[in-house]
Amino acid sequence: MESAVLDFESDYFTLFKLQEGVYAAIAKDHSITGANAGFFDLGDYVVLFDTMTAPKATQDLIRGAQFCCSKEIRLVINSHFHGDHIYGNHAISPSIPIIGSLDTVKMIKEYTMENLAKYQKEARKEIKSLDVQLKTETDSSKLFEINSDLDFYLTISQHSYNLRLPDLIFNKELQIQGSKRSVQIIDVGAAHSVSDSIAYLPDDEICFMGDLLFENVDPSWLDKKSVIPFAVNPKNHLKVLKKYADKELKYAVPGHGKLAPSKLIFKSNIEFLRLKYPDAFS
Ligand SMILES: [Zn+2]
């Protein structure tokens, strides 16, 4: 059973030790840092899976890896192109390569960058409005949210801000062989997004699933008007979930939400896909 790393503090996430050398960073319940991440010790170095959103959250991940494994992060994986998983890329030292699938890189260039430019355009206005909110808000969790948003907008409006693209681009599958452990980075193709990569640690029976899994599938997302992106290719999404559900993993780490028994989380997500996209399964 996982245990929280109690002597490590971050405002953004709780660290859980899943196995010796394998950690999940589960976001605390604040909007801007909603995406989870994780890292694993391959023997001589640590690999980070996703970089979160807030710059300080990424710095905490780097600190967490050093704290738990006494080693440096030497490689970073981007699960998919959605900003909440990769905006933290800019806080990764240029000497540390970032890995992404062919289509993830394409989508970051075509979509994430464009989206970011929109945020950058709105930054001045947003900063002004957040400053006003700061003066009147008294609720501590709201204050944290406002400060995180402020930090985000201030960071992206700096001239030096650069959303790093992955430097190592792979097609379909990549195995990283460490001295103690190996990890398979698998691009499952279009499922939740145009390209979703997972980090599978077969010997540990652990898989970091990115946004292929949500711990808490909200029934309100079933509403046709809901804009929550869940699956661009529901058929393939379902196929992948079934495949990994069959492996009876010890842990399937979701892209959002808490850790939960893998059997339950796969079941609820598969059921949700069927309800949301009945046409795709007829
Ligand atoms: Zn996503």
PDB file of C-alpha atoms and ligand atoms in Angstrom:
ATOM      1  CA  MET A   1       0.000   0.000   0.000  1.00  0.00           C
ATOM      2  CA  GLU A   2       1.258   3.463  -0.869  1.00  0.00           C
ATOM      3  CA  SER A   3       2.310   5.841   1.859  1.00  0.00           C
ATOM      4  CA  ALA A   4       2.575   9.620   1.791  1.00  0.00           C
ATOM      5  CA  VAL A   5       6.075  11.025   2.150  1.00  0.00           C
ATOM      6  CA  LEU A   6       5.258  12.897   5.317  1.00  0.00           C
ATOM      7  CA  ASP A   7       8.503  14.768   5.775  1.00  0.00           C
ATOM      8  CA  PHE A   8       8.310  16.371   2.321  1.00  0.00           C
ATOM      9  CA  GLU A   9       6.157  19.481   1.994  1.00  0.00           C
ATOM     10  CA  SER A  10       4.742  21.056  -1.114  1.00  0.00           C
ATOM     11  CA  ASP A  11       1.797  23.413  -1.445  1.00  0.00           C
ATOM     12  CA  TYR A  12       1.029  21.842  -4.800  1.00  0.00           C
ATOM     13  CA  PHE A  13       1.020  18.098  -4.343  1.00  0.00           C
ATOM     14  CA  THR A  14       1.382  15.208  -1.936  1.00  0.00           C
ATOM     15  CA  LEU A  15       4.104  12.717  -2.706  1.00  0.00           C
ATOM     16  CA  PHE A  16       3.235   9.029  -2.411  1.00  0.00           C
ATOM     17  CA  LYS A  17       5.780   6.261  -2.338  1.00  0.00           C
ATOM     18  CA  LEU A  18       4.294   3.455  -4.453  1.00  0.00           C
ATOM     19  CA  GLN A  19       7.360   1.272  -4.280  1.00  0.00           C
ATOM     20  CA  GLU A  20      11.009   1.836  -3.366  1.00  0.00           C
ATOM     21  CA  GLY A  21      12.104   4.418  -5.943  1.00  0.00           C
ATOM     22  CA  VAL A  22       8.676   5.015  -7.535  1.00  0.00           C
ATOM     23  CA  TYR A  23       6.700   8.098  -6.501  1.00  0.00           C
ATOM     24  CA  ALA A  24       3.407   9.669  -7.525  1.00  0.00           C
ATOM     25  CA  ALA A  25       2.906  13.423  -7.075  1.00  0.00           C
ATOM     26  CA  ILE A  26      -0.825  13.809  -6.511  1.00  0.00           C
ATOM     27  CA  ALA A  27      -2.001  17.382  -6.985  1.00  0.00           C
ATOM     28  CA  LYS A  28      -3.718  19.064  -4.090  1.00  0.00           C
ATOM     29  CA  ASP A  29      -7.174  20.252  -4.877  1.00  0.00           C
ATOM     30  CA  HIS A  30      -6.411  23.594  -6.536  1.00  0.00           C
ATOM     31  CA  SER A  31      -7.440  24.461 -10.047  1.00  0.00           C
ATOM     32  CA  ILE A  32      -4.193  25.409 -11.726  1.00  0.00           C
ATOM     33  CA  THR A  33      -2.150  22.512 -10.420  1.00  0.00           C
ATOM     34  CA  GLY A  34      -4.841  19.930 -11.086  1.00  0.00           C
ATOM     35  CA  ALA A  35      -2.646  17.511 -13.038  1.00  0.00           C
ATOM     36  CA  ASN A  36      -0.647  14.758 -11.367  1.00  0.00           C
ATOM     37  CA  ALA A  37       2.951  13.821 -12.088  1.00  0.00           C
ATOM     38  CA  GLY A  38       5.433  11.231 -10.861  1.00  0.00           C
ATOM     39  CA  PHE A  39       9.059  10.148 -10.883  1.00  0.00           C
ATOM     40  CA  PHE A  40      11.048   6.957 -10.739  1.00  0.00           C
ATOM     41  CA  ASP A  41      14.609   6.079  -9.866  1.00  0.00           C
ATOM     42  CA  LEU A  42      16.203   3.986 -12.612  1.00  0.00           C
ATOM     43  CA  GLY A  43      19.378   3.403 -10.590  1.00  0.00           C
ATOM     44  CA  ASP A  44      21.764   6.191 -11.482  1.00  0.00           C
ATOM     45  CA  TYR A  45      19.243   8.889 -12.134  1.00  0.00           C
ATOM     46  CA  VAL A  46      15.575   9.821 -11.867  1.00  0.00           C
ATOM     47  CA  VAL A  47      13.016  10.189 -14.667  1.00  0.00           C
ATOM     48  CA  LEU A  48      10.172  12.673 -14.256  1.00  0.00           C
ATOM     49  CA  PHE A  49       6.745  12.032 -15.798  1.00  0.00           C
ATOM     50  CA  ASP A  50       5.005  15.349 -16.590  1.00  0.00           C
ATOM     51  CA  THR A  51       5.897  18.776 -15.245  1.00  0.00           C
ATOM     52  CA  MET A  52       2.604  20.187 -13.860  1.00  0.00           C
ATOM     53  CA  THR A  53       1.591  23.806 -14.480  1.00  0.00           C
ATOM     54  CA  ALA A  54       2.750  26.246 -11.831  1.00  0.00           C
ATOM     55  CA  PRO A  55       6.470  27.057 -11.989  1.00  0.00           C
ATOM     56  CA  LYS A  56       6.818  26.477  -8.261  1.00  0.00           C
ATOM     57  CA  ALA A  57       5.155  23.069  -8.566  1.00  0.00           C
ATOM     58  CA  THR A  58       7.829  21.986 -11.077  1.00  0.00           C
ATOM     59  CA  GLN A  59      10.542  23.227  -8.738  1.00  0.00           C
ATOM     60  CA  ASP A  60       8.931  21.195  -5.947  1.00  0.00           C
ATOM     61  CA  LEU A  61       9.001  18.091  -8.167  1.00  0.00           C
ATOM     62  CA  ILE A  62      12.728  18.574  -8.733  1.00  0.00           C
ATOM     63  CA  ARG A  63      13.223  19.058  -4.985  1.00  0.00           C
ATOM     64  CA  GLY A  64      11.018  16.024  -4.253  1.00  0.00           C
ATOM     65  CA  ALA A  65      13.064  13.766  -6.521  1.00  0.00           C
ATOM     66  CA  GLN A  66      16.255  14.864  -4.799  1.00  0.00           C
ATOM     67  CA  PHE A  67      14.649  14.411  -1.388  1.00  0.00           C
ATOM     68  CA  CYS A  68      13.258  10.919  -2.026  1.00  0.00           C
ATOM     69  CA  CYS A  69      15.931   9.429  -4.271  1.00  0.00           C
ATOM     70  CA  SER A  70      19.038  11.562  -3.484  1.00  0.00           C
ATOM     71  CA  LYS A  71      19.568  11.732  -7.231  1.00  0.00           C
ATOM     72  CA  GLU A  72      19.112  14.189 -10.029  1.00  0.00           C
ATOM     73  CA  ILE A  73      16.323  14.122 -12.580  1.00  0.00           C
ATOM     74  CA  ARG A  74      18.050  13.414 -15.859  1.00  0.00           C
ATOM     75  CA  LEU A  75      15.123  12.852 -18.205  1.00  0.00           C
ATOM     76  CA  VAL A  76      11.615  14.234 -18.398  1.00  0.00           C
ATOM     77  CA  ILE A  77       8.612  12.742 -20.189  1.00  0.00           C
ATOM     78  CA  ASN A  78       5.642  14.736 -21.499  1.00  0.00           C
ATOM     79  CA  SER A  79       2.514  12.551 -21.486  1.00  0.00           C
ATOM     80  CA  HIS A  80       0.541  14.722 -23.937  1.00  0.00           C
ATOM     81  CA  PHE A  81       0.231  18.271 -25.199  1.00  0.00           C
ATOM     82  CA  HIS A  82      -2.290  19.669 -22.689  1.00  0.00           C
ATOM     83  CA  GLY A  83      -0.807  22.680 -20.895  1.00  0.00           C
ATOM     84  CA  ASP A  84      -1.693  21.552 -17.365  1.00  0.00           C
ATOM     85  CA  HIS A  85       0.799  18.662 -17.807  1.00  0.00           C
ATOM     86  CA  ILE A  86       3.622  20.467 -19.592  1.00  0.00           C
ATOM     87  CA  TYR A  87       3.675  24.205 -18.834  1.00  0.00           C
ATOM     88  CA  GLY A  88       6.264  23.359 -16.189  1.00  0.00           C
ATOM     89  CA  ASN A  89       8.706  22.375 -18.982  1.00  0.00           C
ATOM     90  CA  HIS A  90      10.241  25.822 -18.856  1.00  0.00           C
ATOM     91  CA  ALA A  91      11.406  25.224 -15.263  1.00  0.00           C
ATOM     92  CA  ILE A  92      13.454  22.205 -16.391  1.00  0.00           C
ATOM     93  CA  SER A  93      17.136  22.951 -16.912  1.00  0.00           C
ATOM     94  CA  PRO A  94      18.116  22.994 -20.613  1.00  0.00           C
ATOM     95  CA  SER A  95      20.713  20.332 -19.787  1.00  0.00           C
ATOM     96  CA  ILE A  96      17.916  17.836 -19.039  1.00  0.00           C
ATOM     97  CA  PRO A  97      16.308  16.391 -22.176  1.00  0.00           C
ATOM     98  CA  ILE A  98      12.513  16.243 -22.456  1.00  0.00           C
ATOM     99  CA  ILE A  99      10.982  13.261 -24.231  1.00  0.00           C
ATOM    100  CA  GLY A 100       7.773  13.420 -26.241  1.00  0.00           C
ATOM    101  CA  SER A 101       6.043  11.444 -28.950  1.00  0.00           C
ATOM    102  CA  LEU A 102       6.075  12.661 -32.542  1.00  0.00           C
ATOM    103  CA  ASP A 103       2.437  13.776 -32.427  1.00  0.00           C
ATOM    104  CA  THR A 104       2.764  15.345 -28.971  1.00  0.00           C
ATOM    105  CA  VAL A 105       5.540  17.591 -30.269  1.00  0.00           C
ATOM    106  CA  LYS A 106       3.470  18.442 -33.334  1.00  0.00           C
ATOM    107  CA  MET A 107       0.465  19.343 -31.163  1.00  0.00           C
ATOM    108  CA  ILE A 108       2.536  21.437 -28.731  1.00  0.00           C
ATOM    109  CA  LYS A 109       3.809  23.432 -31.709  1.00  0.00           C
ATOM    110  CA  GLU A 110       0.394  23.779 -33.337  1.00  0.00           C
ATOM    111  CA  TYR A 111      -1.920  24.073 -30.380  1.00  0.00           C
ATOM    112  CA  THR A 112      -0.292  24.540 -26.974  1.00  0.00           C
ATOM    113  CA  MET A 113       1.956  27.363 -28.196  1.00  0.00           C
ATOM    114  CA  GLU A 114      -1.005  29.149 -29.747  1.00  0.00           C
ATOM    115  CA  ASN A 115      -3.037  28.753 -26.579  1.00  0.00           C
ATOM    116  CA  LEU A 116      -0.150  30.031 -24.533  1.00  0.00           C
ATOM    117  CA  ALA A 117       0.113  33.087 -26.787  1.00  0.00           C
ATOM    118  CA  LYS A 118      -3.553  33.795 -25.980  1.00  0.00           C
ATOM    119  CA  TYR A 119      -2.825  33.586 -22.242  1.00  0.00           C
ATOM    120  CA  GLN A 120       0.181  35.846 -22.726  1.00  0.00           C
ATOM    121  CA  LYS A 121      -1.997  38.385 -24.514  1.00  0.00           C
ATOM    122  CA  GLU A 122      -4.488  38.349 -21.650  1.00  0.00           C
ATOM    123  CA  ALA A 123      -1.805  38.313 -18.939  1.00  0.00           C
ATOM    124  CA  ARG A 124      -1.795  42.037 -18.132  1.00  0.00           C
ATOM    125  CA  LYS A 125      -5.554  42.163 -17.740  1.00  0.00           C
ATOM    126  CA  GLU A 126      -5.597  38.942 -15.707  1.00  0.00           C
ATOM    127  CA  ILE A 127      -2.811  40.122 -13.381  1.00  0.00           C
ATOM    128  CA  LYS A 128      -4.752  43.343 -12.696  1.00  0.00           C
ATOM    129  CA  SER A 129      -7.942  41.448 -11.925  1.00  0.00           C
ATOM    130  CA  LEU A 130      -6.135  38.878  -9.732  1.00  0.00           C
ATOM    131  CA  ASP A 131      -4.468  41.706  -7.807  1.00  0.00           C
ATOM    132  CA  VAL A 132      -7.911  43.121  -7.040  1.00  0.00           C
ATOM    133  CA  GLN A 133      -9.197  39.692  -5.947  1.00  0.00           C
ATOM    134  CA  LEU A 134      -6.188  39.270  -3.651  1.00  0.00           C
ATOM    135  CA  LYS A 135      -7.198  42.380  -1.729  1.00  0.00           C
ATOM    136  CA  THR A 136     -10.707  41.170  -0.956  1.00  0.00           C
ATOM    137  CA  GLU A 137     -10.457  37.362  -0.722  1.00  0.00           C
ATOM    138  CA  THR A 138     -10.210  35.869   2.750  1.00  0.00           C
ATOM    139  CA  ASP A 139     -10.629  32.134   2.087  1.00  0.00           C
ATOM    140  CA  SER A 140      -7.183  30.519   2.284  1.00  0.00           C
ATOM    141  CA  SER A 141      -7.692  27.957  -0.474  1.00  0.00           C
ATOM    142  CA  LYS A 142      -9.085  30.657  -2.815  1.00  0.00           C
ATOM    143  CA  LEU A 143      -6.084  32.823  -1.932  1.00  0.00           C
ATOM    144  CA  PHE A 144      -3.755  29.986  -2.859  1.00  0.00           C
ATOM    145  CA  GLU A 145      -5.538  29.614  -6.185  1.00  0.00           C
ATOM    146  CA  ILE A 146      -5.333  33.343  -6.903  1.00  0.00           C
ATOM    147  CA  ASN A 147      -1.632  33.415  -5.998  1.00  0.00           C
ATOM    148  CA  SER A 148      -0.942  30.376  -8.213  1.00  0.00           C
ATOM    149  CA  ASP A 149      -2.780  31.983 -11.134  1.00  0.00           C
ATOM    150  CA  LEU A 150      -0.878  35.188 -10.527  1.00  0.00           C
ATOM    151  CA  ASP A 151       2.412  33.315 -10.452  1.00  0.00           C
ATOM    152  CA  PHE A 152       1.473  31.609 -13.745  1.00  0.00           C
ATOM    153  CA  TYR A 153       0.564  34.851 -15.527  1.00  0.00           C
ATOM    154  CA  LEU A 154       3.612  36.677 -14.169  1.00  0.00           C
ATOM    155  CA  THR A 155       5.853  33.824 -15.329  1.00  0.00           C
ATOM    156  CA  ILE A 156       4.450  33.575 -18.846  1.00  0.00           C
ATOM    157  CA  SER A 157       4.612  37.326 -19.334  1.00  0.00           C
ATOM    158  CA  GLN A 158       8.362  37.427 -18.686  1.00  0.00           C
ATOM    159  CA  HIS A 159      10.462  37.952 -21.820  1.00  0.00           C
ATOM    160  CA  SER A 160      12.669  35.049 -20.837  1.00  0.00           C
ATOM    161  CA  TYR A 161       9.702  32.638 -20.684  1.00  0.00           C
ATOM    162  CA  ASN A 162      10.155  29.754 -23.025  1.00  0.00           C
ATOM    163  CA  LEU A 163       7.869  26.729 -23.091  1.00  0.00           C
ATOM    164  CA  ARG A 164      10.432  24.078 -23.906  1.00  0.00           C
ATOM    165  CA  LEU A 165       9.545  21.547 -26.542  1.00  0.00           C
ATOM    166  CA  PRO A 166      10.610  17.928 -26.151  1.00  0.00           C
ATOM    167  CA  ASP A 167      14.132  17.401 -27.499  1.00  0.00           C
ATOM    168  CA  LEU A 168      13.996  13.632 -27.790  1.00  0.00           C
ATOM    169  CA  ILE A 169      11.187  12.571 -30.069  1.00  0.00           C
ATOM    170  CA  PHE A 170      10.084   8.975 -30.271  1.00  0.00           C
ATOM    171  CA  ASN A 171       7.701   7.043 -32.428  1.00  0.00           C
ATOM    172  CA  LYS A 172       5.390   4.531 -30.727  1.00  0.00           C
ATOM    173  CA  GLU A 173       7.653   3.126 -28.042  1.00  0.00           C
ATOM    174  CA  LEU A 174      10.844   3.885 -26.178  1.00  0.00           C
ATOM    175  CA  GLN A 175      12.552   1.840 -23.510  1.00  0.00           C
ATOM    176  CA  ILE A 176      14.813   3.552 -21.000  1.00  0.00           C
ATOM    177  CA  GLN A 177      17.126   1.033 -19.437  1.00  0.00           C
ATOM    178  CA  GLY A 178      18.583   2.018 -16.071  1.00  0.00           C
ATOM    179  CA  SER A 179      20.961   0.042 -13.879  1.00  0.00           C
ATOM    180  CA  LYS A 180      18.168  -0.852 -11.434  1.00  0.00           C
ATOM    181  CA  ARG A 181      14.933  -0.473 -13.313  1.00  0.00           C
ATOM    182  CA  SER A 182      13.666   0.065 -16.830  1.00  0.00           C
ATOM    183  CA  VAL A 183      10.651   1.966 -18.040  1.00  0.00           C
ATOM    184  CA  GLN A 184       8.648   1.645 -21.227  1.00  0.00           C
ATOM    185  CA  ILE A 185       7.334   4.889 -22.646  1.00  0.00           C
ATOM    186  CA  ILE A 186       4.448   3.930 -24.897  1.00  0.00           C
ATOM    187  CA  ASP A 187       2.551   6.235 -27.221  1.00  0.00           C
ATOM    188  CA  VAL A 188      -0.864   4.588 -27.347  1.00  0.00           C
ATOM    189  CA  GLY A 189      -1.933   6.861 -30.227  1.00  0.00           C
ATOM    190  CA  ALA A 190      -5.035   9.055 -30.243  1.00  0.00           C
ATOM    191  CA  ALA A 191      -7.192   8.307 -27.214  1.00  0.00           C
ATOM    192  CA  HIS A 192      -7.766  11.066 -24.627  1.00  0.00           C
ATOM    193  CA  SER A 193      -5.761  13.481 -26.802  1.00  0.00           C
ATOM    194  CA  VAL A 194      -4.180  13.227 -30.238  1.00  0.00           C
ATOM    195  CA  SER A 195      -1.310  11.248 -28.752  1.00  0.00           C
ATOM    196  CA  ASP A 196      -1.066   9.899 -25.214  1.00  0.00           C
ATOM    197  CA  SER A 197       2.117   8.492 -23.752  1.00  0.00           C
ATOM    198  CA  ILE A 198       2.194   6.343 -20.653  1.00  0.00           C
ATOM    199  CA  ALA A 199       5.126   5.228 -18.504  1.00  0.00           C
ATOM    200  CA  TYR A 200       4.916   1.518 -17.800  1.00  0.00           C
ATOM    201  CA  LEU A 201       7.137  -0.117 -15.183  1.00  0.00           C
ATOM    202  CA  PRO A 202       6.366  -3.807 -15.792  1.00  0.00           C
ATOM    203  CA  ASP A 203       8.498  -5.239 -12.972  1.00  0.00           C
ATOM    204  CA  ASP A 204       6.841  -2.927 -10.459  1.00  0.00           C
ATOM    205  CA  GLU A 205       3.380  -3.448 -11.991  1.00  0.00           C
ATOM    206  CA  ILE A 206       2.899   0.299 -12.036  1.00  0.00           C
ATOM    207  CA  CYS A 207       1.769   2.493 -14.897  1.00  0.00           C
ATOM    208  CA  PHE A 208       1.572   6.282 -15.041  1.00  0.00           C
ATOM    209  CA  MET A 209      -1.458   6.663 -17.275  1.00  0.00           C
ATOM    210  CA  GLY A 210      -1.597  10.451 -17.830  1.00  0.00           C
ATOM    211  CA  ASP A 211      -5.075  11.631 -18.766  1.00  0.00           C
ATOM    212  CA  LEU A 212      -6.172   8.220 -20.025  1.00  0.00           C
ATOM    213  CA  LEU A 213      -7.412   7.841 -16.465  1.00  0.00           C
ATOM    214  CA  PHE A 214      -9.274  10.253 -14.199  1.00  0.00           C
ATOM    215  CA  GLU A 215      -9.818   9.151 -10.651  1.00  0.00           C
ATOM    216  CA  ASN A 216     -13.093  10.988 -10.419  1.00  0.00           C
ATOM    217  CA  VAL A 217     -15.191  10.864 -13.564  1.00  0.00           C
ATOM    218  CA  ASP A 218     -17.849  13.478 -13.027  1.00  0.00           C
ATOM    219  CA  PRO A 219     -21.347  12.555 -14.291  1.00  0.00           C
ATOM    220  CA  SER A 220     -21.877  16.220 -15.290  1.00  0.00           C
ATOM    221  CA  TRP A 221     -19.278  15.644 -18.033  1.00  0.00           C
ATOM    222  CA  LEU A 222     -21.805  13.380 -19.685  1.00  0.00           C
ATOM    223  CA  ASP A 223     -23.835  16.458 -20.518  1.00  0.00           C
ATOM    224  CA  LYS A 224     -23.535  16.998 -24.275  1.00  0.00           C
ATOM    225  CA  LYS A 225     -22.736  20.649 -23.652  1.00  0.00           C
ATOM    226  CA  SER A 226     -19.848  19.799 -21.328  1.00  0.00           C
ATOM    227  CA  VAL A 227     -16.576  21.032 -22.791  1.00  0.00           C
ATOM    228  CA  ILE A 228     -14.409  18.725 -20.694  1.00  0.00           C
ATOM    229  CA  PRO A 229     -12.187  16.968 -23.240  1.00  0.00           C
ATOM    230  CA  PHE A 230     -12.257  13.316 -22.366  1.00  0.00           C
ATOM    231  CA  ALA A 231     -11.484  11.315 -25.483  1.00  0.00           C
ATOM    232  CA  VAL A 232     -10.724  12.349 -29.044  1.00  0.00           C
ATOM    233  CA  ASN A 233     -10.729   8.689 -30.008  1.00  0.00           C
ATOM    234  CA  PRO A 234     -13.064   6.855 -27.602  1.00  0.00           C
ATOM    235  CA  LYS A 235     -12.691   3.509 -29.379  1.00  0.00           C
ATOM    236  CA  ASN A 236      -8.941   3.446 -28.932  1.00  0.00           C
ATOM    237  CA  HIS A 237      -9.216   4.946 -25.464  1.00  0.00           C
ATOM    238  CA  LEU A 238     -11.441   2.037 -24.438  1.00  0.00           C
ATOM    239  CA  LYS A 239      -9.094  -0.499 -26.042  1.00  0.00           C
ATOM    240  CA  VAL A 240      -6.110   0.883 -24.133  1.00  0.00           C
ATOM    241  CA  LEU A 241      -7.974   0.988 -20.830  1.00  0.00           C
ATOM    242  CA  LYS A 242      -9.099  -2.620 -21.258  1.00  0.00           C
ATOM    243  CA  LYS A 243      -5.582  -3.735 -22.120  1.00  0.00           C
ATOM    244  CA  TYR A 244      -4.071  -2.146 -19.018  1.00  0.00           C
ATOM    245  CA  ALA A 245      -6.982  -3.146 -16.795  1.00  0.00           C
ATOM    246  CA  ASP A 246      -6.226  -6.761 -17.765  1.00  0.00           C
ATOM    247  CA  LYS A 247      -2.683  -6.414 -16.461  1.00  0.00           C
ATOM    248  CA  GLU A 248      -4.082  -6.039 -12.936  1.00  0.00           C
ATOM    249  CA  LEU A 249      -1.544  -3.392 -12.064  1.00  0.00           C
ATOM    250  CA  LYS A 250      -0.656  -2.595  -8.477  1.00  0.00           C
ATOM    251  CA  TYR A 251      -0.991   1.067  -9.366  1.00  0.00           C
ATOM    252  CA  ALA A 252      -2.438   2.888 -12.348  1.00  0.00           C
ATOM    253  CA  VAL A 253      -1.659   6.527 -11.599  1.00  0.00           C
ATOM    254  CA  PRO A 254      -4.373   8.830 -12.987  1.00  0.00           C
ATOM    255  CA  GLY A 255      -3.656  12.163 -14.677  1.00  0.00           C
ATOM    256  CA  HIS A 256      -6.120  13.860 -12.348  1.00  0.00           C
ATOM    257  CA  GLY A 257      -7.503  12.995  -8.944  1.00  0.00           C
ATOM    258  CA  LYS A 258      -6.377  10.790  -6.108  1.00  0.00           C
ATOM    259  CA  LEU A 259      -4.788   7.351  -6.154  1.00  0.00           C
ATOM    260  CA  ALA A 260      -7.395   4.614  -6.116  1.00  0.00           C
ATOM    261  CA  PRO A 261      -7.384   0.817  -6.474  1.00  0.00           C
ATOM    262  CA  SER A 262      -6.544   0.202 -10.131  1.00  0.00           C
ATOM    263  CA  LYS A 263      -9.440  -2.201 -10.641  1.00  0.00           C
ATOM    264  CA  LEU A 264     -11.981   0.426  -9.535  1.00  0.00           C
ATOM    265  CA  ILE A 265     -10.483   3.292 -11.451  1.00  0.00           C
ATOM    266  CA  PHE A 266     -10.315   1.328 -14.729  1.00  0.00           C
ATOM    267  CA  LYS A 267     -13.878   0.133 -14.221  1.00  0.00           C
ATOM    268  CA  SER A 268     -15.283   3.618 -13.625  1.00  0.00           C
ATOM    269  CA  ASN A 269     -13.407   5.110 -16.596  1.00  0.00           C
ATOM    270  CA  ILE A 270     -14.451   2.312 -18.965  1.00  0.00           C
ATOM    271  CA  GLU A 271     -18.052   2.680 -17.846  1.00  0.00           C
ATOM    272  CA  PHE A 272     -17.856   6.445 -18.276  1.00  0.00           C
ATOM    273  CA  LEU A 273     -16.493   6.106 -21.829  1.00  0.00           C
ATOM    274  CA  ARG A 274     -19.381   3.826 -22.764  1.00  0.00           C
ATOM    275  CA  LEU A 275     -21.917   6.295 -21.373  1.00  0.00           C
ATOM    276  CA  LYS A 276     -20.327   9.372 -22.918  1.00  0.00           C
ATOM    277  CA  TYR A 277     -19.650   7.891 -26.345  1.00  0.00           C
ATOM    278  CA  PRO A 278     -22.315   5.203 -26.920  1.00  0.00           C
ATOM    279  CA  ASP A 279     -22.139   5.688 -30.693  1.00  0.00           C
ATOM    280  CA  ALA A 280     -18.483   4.731 -30.748  1.00  0.00           C
ATOM    281  CA  PHE A 281     -19.293   1.347 -29.171  1.00  0.00           C
ATOM    282  CA  SER A 282     -22.411   0.373 -31.064  1.00  0.00           C
TER     283      SER A 282
HETATM  284 ZN    ZN B   1      -5.341  16.116 -20.905  1.00  0.00          ZN
END
